[in-house]
Amino acid sequence: MNRTQHMVPSGIVTLVALWVCWVSYTQQPADAFLFPRLISTIFLALSLWTFGKAALGLSKVGAGVSLAMMRNLAPGFIVAGIYVFWAAKTFGFYAASTVAFLILLTIYDPAPHDSARTWIRRIVITAVYIAVIYGLFALVLKVYTPRGMFM
């Protein structure tokens, strides 16, 4: 049972890594996917290593994912799924990232939701995060991001 608890999640991560890697190597223009190819290849290698450790029974960390933990993670998975499969293409990378990050920060931030101070802090954190992401992708790496309704 313990080995299965490690193999299933690492197997899912490996399948996602394989898909992301395949997509990054098959999309055009090739220059725009140089950075994603590098990161996805590393992601795939690490996920294969983790899956191999789990299959050999060498993963001795943790007791698996409980139902309570899955309930806590489910809203984040839902927001991430909507973001990846719909919002980034429809609204554009930066607009969708801003909304998704603010939603995730709101869901998982333990600060009260009825205080103006915590909302200002969340908005400032989101703005700084998006500024860093923009600086990294657009200015430093010069990679293309999905364009949409709001760029």
C-alpha atoms as an extended CHARMM CRD file, in Angstrom:
* protein
*
       151  EXT
         1         1  MET       CA              0.0000000000        0.0000000000        0.0000000000  PROA      1               0.0000000000
         2         2  ASN       CA              2.7910000000        2.4400000000        0.8850000000  PROA      2               0.0000000000
         3         3  ARG       CA              4.4880000000        1.9510000000       -2.4840000000  PROA      3               0.0000000000
         4         4  THR       CA              1.2090000000        2.6000000000       -4.3190000000  PROA      4               0.0000000000
         5         5  GLN       CA              0.6800000000        5.8350000000       -2.3890000000  PROA      5               0.0000000000
         6         6  HSD       CA              3.9780000000        7.0600000000       -3.7860000000  PROA      6               0.0000000000
         7         7  MET       CA              3.6680000000        5.5830000000       -7.2720000000  PROA      7               0.0000000000
         8         8  VAL       CA              0.2440000000        7.0070000000       -8.1360000000  PROA      8               0.0000000000
         9         9  PRO       CA              1.0350000000       10.6990000000       -7.5150000000  PROA      9               0.0000000000
        10        10  SER       CA              4.5200000000       10.4380000000       -9.0130000000  PROA      10              0.0000000000
        11        11  GLY       CA              3.0470000000        8.5900000000      -12.0000000000  PROA      11              0.0000000000
        12        12  ILE       CA              0.5020000000       11.3690000000      -12.5360000000  PROA      12              0.0000000000
        13        13  VAL       CA              3.2440000000       14.0050000000      -12.2910000000  PROA      13              0.0000000000
        14        14  THR       CA              5.3530000000       12.0080000000      -14.7560000000  PROA      14              0.0000000000
        15        15  LEU       CA              2.4700000000       11.8450000000      -17.2490000000  PROA      15              0.0000000000
        16        16  VAL       CA              1.9210000000       15.5950000000      -16.9360000000  PROA      16              0.0000000000
        17        17  ALA       CA              5.6660000000       16.1830000000      -17.3790000000  PROA      17              0.0000000000
        18        18  LEU       CA              5.6900000000       13.9730000000      -20.4710000000  PROA      18              0.0000000000
        19        19  TRP       CA              2.7400000000       15.8800000000      -21.9420000000  PROA      19              0.0000000000
        20        20  VAL       CA              4.2780000000       19.2970000000      -21.1980000000  PROA      20              0.0000000000
        21        21  CYS       CA              7.6070000000       18.1940000000      -22.6630000000  PROA      21              0.0000000000
        22        22  TRP       CA              5.9260000000       16.8060000000      -25.7960000000  PROA      22              0.0000000000
        23        23  VAL       CA              3.9400000000       20.0250000000      -26.2850000000  PROA      23              0.0000000000
        24        24  SER       CA              7.0290000000       22.2060000000      -25.8540000000  PROA      24              0.0000000000
        25        25  TYR       CA              8.9360000000       20.2300000000      -28.5010000000  PROA      25              0.0000000000
        26        26  THR       CA              6.1030000000       20.1560000000      -31.0520000000  PROA      26              0.0000000000
        27        27  GLN       CA              4.9330000000       23.7870000000      -31.0320000000  PROA      27              0.0000000000
        28        28  GLN       CA              5.9890000000       26.5590000000      -33.3600000000  PROA      28              0.0000000000
        29        29  PRO       CA              7.7660000000       28.9720000000      -33.5190000000  PROA      29              0.0000000000
        30        30  ALA       CA             10.6320000000       26.9460000000      -32.1310000000  PROA      30              0.0000000000
        31        31  ASP       CA             12.5030000000       30.0000000000      -30.7840000000  PROA      31              0.0000000000
        32        32  ALA       CA              9.5880000000       30.8600000000      -28.5040000000  PROA      32              0.0000000000
        33        33  PHE       CA              9.7300000000       27.4090000000      -26.9230000000  PROA      33              0.0000000000
        34        34  LEU       CA             13.4540000000       27.2950000000      -26.0880000000  PROA      34              0.0000000000
        35        35  PHE       CA             12.9670000000       28.1210000000      -22.3910000000  PROA      35              0.0000000000
        36        36  PRO       CA              9.8970000000       25.8370000000      -22.0010000000  PROA      36              0.0000000000
        37        37  ARG       CA             11.8570000000       23.0050000000      -23.6470000000  PROA      37              0.0000000000
        38        38  LEU       CA             14.6850000000       23.3810000000      -21.1670000000  PROA      38              0.0000000000
        39        39  ILE       CA             12.4020000000       23.5430000000      -18.1350000000  PROA      39              0.0000000000
        40        40  SER       CA             10.0860000000       20.7420000000      -19.3290000000  PROA      40              0.0000000000
        41        41  THR       CA             13.0290000000       18.4270000000      -20.0140000000  PROA      41              0.0000000000
        42        42  ILE       CA             14.3460000000       18.9910000000      -16.4880000000  PROA      42              0.0000000000
        43        43  PHE       CA             10.8100000000       18.5500000000      -15.1280000000  PROA      43              0.0000000000
        44        44  LEU       CA             10.4560000000       15.2430000000      -17.0020000000  PROA      44              0.0000000000
        45        45  ALA       CA             13.8480000000       13.9590000000      -15.8360000000  PROA      45              0.0000000000
        46        46  LEU       CA             13.0760000000       14.7420000000      -12.1940000000  PROA      46              0.0000000000
        47        47  SER       CA              9.6080000000       13.2050000000      -12.4060000000  PROA      47              0.0000000000
        48        48  LEU       CA             11.0140000000       10.0180000000      -13.9550000000  PROA      48              0.0000000000
        49        49  TRP       CA             13.5830000000        9.8480000000      -11.1690000000  PROA      49              0.0000000000
        50        50  THR       CA             10.8790000000       10.2670000000       -8.5250000000  PROA      50              0.0000000000
        51        51  PHE       CA              8.6590000000        7.6620000000      -10.1750000000  PROA      51              0.0000000000
        52        52  GLY       CA             11.5870000000        5.2490000000      -10.3610000000  PROA      52              0.0000000000
        53        53  LYS       CA             12.2940000000        5.7220000000       -6.6580000000  PROA      53              0.0000000000
        54        54  ALA       CA              8.6250000000        5.0890000000       -5.8750000000  PROA      54              0.0000000000
        55        55  ALA       CA              8.4870000000        1.9770000000       -8.0720000000  PROA      55              0.0000000000
        56        56  LEU       CA             11.5960000000        0.5540000000       -6.3970000000  PROA      56              0.0000000000
        57        57  GLY       CA             10.1820000000        1.2870000000       -2.9370000000  PROA      57              0.0000000000
        58        58  LEU       CA             12.8890000000        3.8020000000       -2.0850000000  PROA      58              0.0000000000
        59        59  SER       CA             10.4570000000        6.6340000000       -1.2870000000  PROA      59              0.0000000000
        60        60  LYS       CA             10.1310000000        6.6440000000        2.4680000000  PROA      60              0.0000000000
        61        61  VAL       CA              8.6810000000       10.1100000000        2.9810000000  PROA      61              0.0000000000
        62        62  GLY       CA              5.1270000000       10.7500000000        4.1060000000  PROA      62              0.0000000000
        63        63  ALA       CA              2.0700000000        8.6160000000        4.4170000000  PROA      63              0.0000000000
        64        64  GLY       CA              0.2970000000        9.6260000000        1.2400000000  PROA      64              0.0000000000
        65        65  VAL       CA             -2.4120000000       12.1840000000        0.5810000000  PROA      65              0.0000000000
        66        66  SER       CA             -5.4000000000       12.1780000000        2.9210000000  PROA      66              0.0000000000
        67        67  LEU       CA             -8.9550000000       13.0600000000        1.9370000000  PROA      67              0.0000000000
        68        68  ALA       CA             -8.7810000000       16.2260000000        4.0540000000  PROA      68              0.0000000000
        69        69  MET       CA             -5.6160000000       17.3100000000        2.2430000000  PROA      69              0.0000000000
        70        70  MET       CA             -7.2650000000       16.6550000000       -1.1340000000  PROA      70              0.0000000000
        71        71  ARG       CA            -10.2400000000       18.8050000000       -0.0730000000  PROA      71              0.0000000000
        72        72  ASN       CA             -7.8170000000       21.6140000000        0.7820000000  PROA      72              0.0000000000
        73        73  LEU       CA             -5.9960000000       21.2810000000       -2.5460000000  PROA      73              0.0000000000
        74        74  ALA       CA             -9.0950000000       20.8770000000       -4.7670000000  PROA      74              0.0000000000
        75        75  PRO       CA             -9.8860000000       24.6150000000       -5.1480000000  PROA      75              0.0000000000
        76        76  GLY       CA             -6.3100000000       25.2720000000       -6.2590000000  PROA      76              0.0000000000
        77        77  PHE       CA             -6.4660000000       22.4390000000       -8.8030000000  PROA      77              0.0000000000
        78        78  ILE       CA             -9.7590000000       23.7930000000      -10.1450000000  PROA      78              0.0000000000
        79        79  VAL       CA             -8.3860000000       27.3440000000      -10.5090000000  PROA      79              0.0000000000
        80        80  ALA       CA             -5.1860000000       26.0100000000      -12.1150000000  PROA      80              0.0000000000
        81        81  GLY       CA             -7.1570000000       23.8570000000      -14.5520000000  PROA      81              0.0000000000
        82        82  ILE       CA             -9.3830000000       26.7570000000      -15.6050000000  PROA      82              0.0000000000
        83        83  TYR       CA             -6.3060000000       28.9560000000      -15.9780000000  PROA      83              0.0000000000
        84        84  VAL       CA             -4.2850000000       26.4870000000      -18.0410000000  PROA      84              0.0000000000
        85        85  PHE       CA             -7.0050000000       25.1630000000      -20.3170000000  PROA      85              0.0000000000
        86        86  TRP       CA             -9.1300000000       28.2640000000      -20.8540000000  PROA      86              0.0000000000
        87        87  ALA       CA             -8.3100000000       31.5830000000      -19.1700000000  PROA      87              0.0000000000
        88        88  ALA       CA             -4.7280000000       32.1260000000      -20.3940000000  PROA      88              0.0000000000
        89        89  LYS       CA             -5.7930000000       31.6340000000      -24.0190000000  PROA      89              0.0000000000
        90        90  THR       CA             -8.9880000000       33.6410000000      -23.7090000000  PROA      90              0.0000000000
        91        91  PHE       CA             -7.8760000000       36.6230000000      -21.6400000000  PROA      91              0.0000000000
        92        92  GLY       CA             -4.1350000000       36.5630000000      -22.2410000000  PROA      92              0.0000000000
        93        93  PHE       CA             -1.2990000000       35.3260000000      -20.0670000000  PROA      93              0.0000000000
        94        94  TYR       CA             -0.8180000000       38.3890000000      -17.8530000000  PROA      94              0.0000000000
        95        95  ALA       CA             -4.5070000000       39.1880000000      -17.2610000000  PROA      95              0.0000000000
        96        96  ALA       CA             -5.3800000000       35.5570000000      -16.5090000000  PROA      96              0.0000000000
        97        97  SER       CA             -2.2920000000       35.1380000000      -14.3270000000  PROA      97              0.0000000000
        98        98  THR       CA             -3.2470000000       38.1960000000      -12.3090000000  PROA      98              0.0000000000
        99        99  VAL       CA             -6.7750000000       36.9350000000      -11.6610000000  PROA      99              0.0000000000
       100       100  ALA       CA             -5.6710000000       33.3370000000      -10.9810000000  PROA      100             0.0000000000
       101       101  PHE       CA             -2.9310000000       34.4150000000       -8.5760000000  PROA      101             0.0000000000
       102       102  LEU       CA             -5.2740000000       36.7430000000       -6.6970000000  PROA      102             0.0000000000
       103       103  ILE       CA             -7.9080000000       33.9900000000       -6.4210000000  PROA      103             0.0000000000
       104       104  LEU       CA             -5.3600000000       31.4410000000       -5.1770000000  PROA      104             0.0000000000
       105       105  LEU       CA             -3.9030000000       33.9370000000       -2.7270000000  PROA      105             0.0000000000
       106       106  THR       CA             -7.4040000000       34.7090000000       -1.4590000000  PROA      106             0.0000000000
       107       107  ILE       CA             -8.3170000000       31.0310000000       -1.0820000000  PROA      107             0.0000000000
       108       108  TYR       CA             -5.1680000000       29.9810000000        0.7640000000  PROA      108             0.0000000000
       109       109  ASP       CA             -4.3180000000       33.1520000000        2.7200000000  PROA      109             0.0000000000
       110       110  PRO       CA             -5.4630000000       32.6050000000        6.3100000000  PROA      110             0.0000000000
       111       111  ALA       CA             -5.9150000000       36.3610000000        6.8770000000  PROA      111             0.0000000000
       112       112  PRO       CA             -9.5290000000       37.5260000000        7.3420000000  PROA      112             0.0000000000
       113       113  HSD       CA            -11.5490000000       38.3480000000        4.2380000000  PROA      113             0.0000000000
       114       114  ASP       CA            -13.4410000000       41.2190000000        5.8450000000  PROA      114             0.0000000000
       115       115  SER       CA            -10.4450000000       43.4780000000        6.4030000000  PROA      115             0.0000000000
       116       116  ALA       CA             -9.4680000000       46.1410000000        3.8550000000  PROA      116             0.0000000000
       117       117  ARG       CA             -5.8510000000       45.8890000000        4.9800000000  PROA      117             0.0000000000
       118       118  THR       CA             -5.5590000000       42.2020000000        3.9830000000  PROA      118             0.0000000000
       119       119  TRP       CA             -7.1730000000       42.9000000000        0.5960000000  PROA      119             0.0000000000
       120       120  ILE       CA             -4.7190000000       45.7200000000       -0.0600000000  PROA      120             0.0000000000
       121       121  ARG       CA             -1.8650000000       43.3870000000        0.9100000000  PROA      121             0.0000000000
       122       122  ARG       CA             -3.1810000000       40.6710000000       -1.4500000000  PROA      122             0.0000000000
       123       123  ILE       CA             -3.4930000000       43.1520000000       -4.3190000000  PROA      123             0.0000000000
       124       124  VAL       CA              0.0260000000       44.5250000000       -3.7310000000  PROA      124             0.0000000000
       125       125  ILE       CA              1.4850000000       40.9950000000       -3.5750000000  PROA      125             0.0000000000
       126       126  THR       CA             -0.3390000000       40.1070000000       -6.8030000000  PROA      126             0.0000000000
       127       127  ALA       CA              0.9080000000       43.2640000000       -8.5480000000  PROA      127             0.0000000000
       128       128  VAL       CA              4.5140000000       42.6050000000       -7.5020000000  PROA      128             0.0000000000
       129       129  TYR       CA              4.2320000000       38.9560000000       -8.6000000000  PROA      129             0.0000000000
       130       130  ILE       CA              2.8880000000       39.9060000000      -12.0380000000  PROA      130             0.0000000000
       131       131  ALA       CA              5.5550000000       42.6100000000      -12.4290000000  PROA      131             0.0000000000
       132       132  VAL       CA              8.2810000000       40.0340000000      -11.6940000000  PROA      132             0.0000000000
       133       133  ILE       CA              6.7070000000       37.5250000000      -14.1090000000  PROA      133             0.0000000000
       134       134  TYR       CA              6.4430000000       40.1970000000      -16.8110000000  PROA      134             0.0000000000
       135       135  GLY       CA             10.0320000000       41.2640000000      -16.2250000000  PROA      135             0.0000000000
       136       136  LEU       CA             11.2350000000       37.6740000000      -16.4050000000  PROA      136             0.0000000000
       137       137  PHE       CA              9.3130000000       36.5220000000      -19.4910000000  PROA      137             0.0000000000
       138       138  ALA       CA              8.9850000000       39.6750000000      -21.5820000000  PROA      138             0.0000000000
       139       139  LEU       CA             12.1510000000       41.5880000000      -20.7250000000  PROA      139             0.0000000000
       140       140  VAL       CA             14.7820000000       39.0350000000      -19.6620000000  PROA      140             0.0000000000
       141       141  LEU       CA             13.8640000000       35.8540000000      -21.5440000000  PROA      141             0.0000000000
       142       142  LYS       CA             11.9940000000       37.5500000000      -24.4210000000  PROA      142             0.0000000000
       143       143  VAL       CA              9.5470000000       34.6460000000      -24.7630000000  PROA      143             0.0000000000
       144       144  TYR       CA              6.0680000000       34.7650000000      -26.2050000000  PROA      144             0.0000000000
       145       145  THR       CA              3.1580000000       34.3570000000      -23.8440000000  PROA      145             0.0000000000
       146       146  PRO       CA             -0.4090000000       33.4340000000      -24.8230000000  PROA      146             0.0000000000
       147       147  ARG       CA             -2.2150000000       36.5050000000      -26.1480000000  PROA      147             0.0000000000
       148       148  GLY       CA             -5.8880000000       36.9560000000      -25.6160000000  PROA      148             0.0000000000
       149       149  MET       CA             -8.5790000000       39.5320000000      -25.1810000000  PROA      149             0.0000000000
       150       150  PHE       CA             -6.4640000000       41.6470000000      -22.8060000000  PROA      150             0.0000000000
       151       151  MET       CA             -3.0050000000       40.7060000000      -24.1560000000  PROA      151             0.0000000000
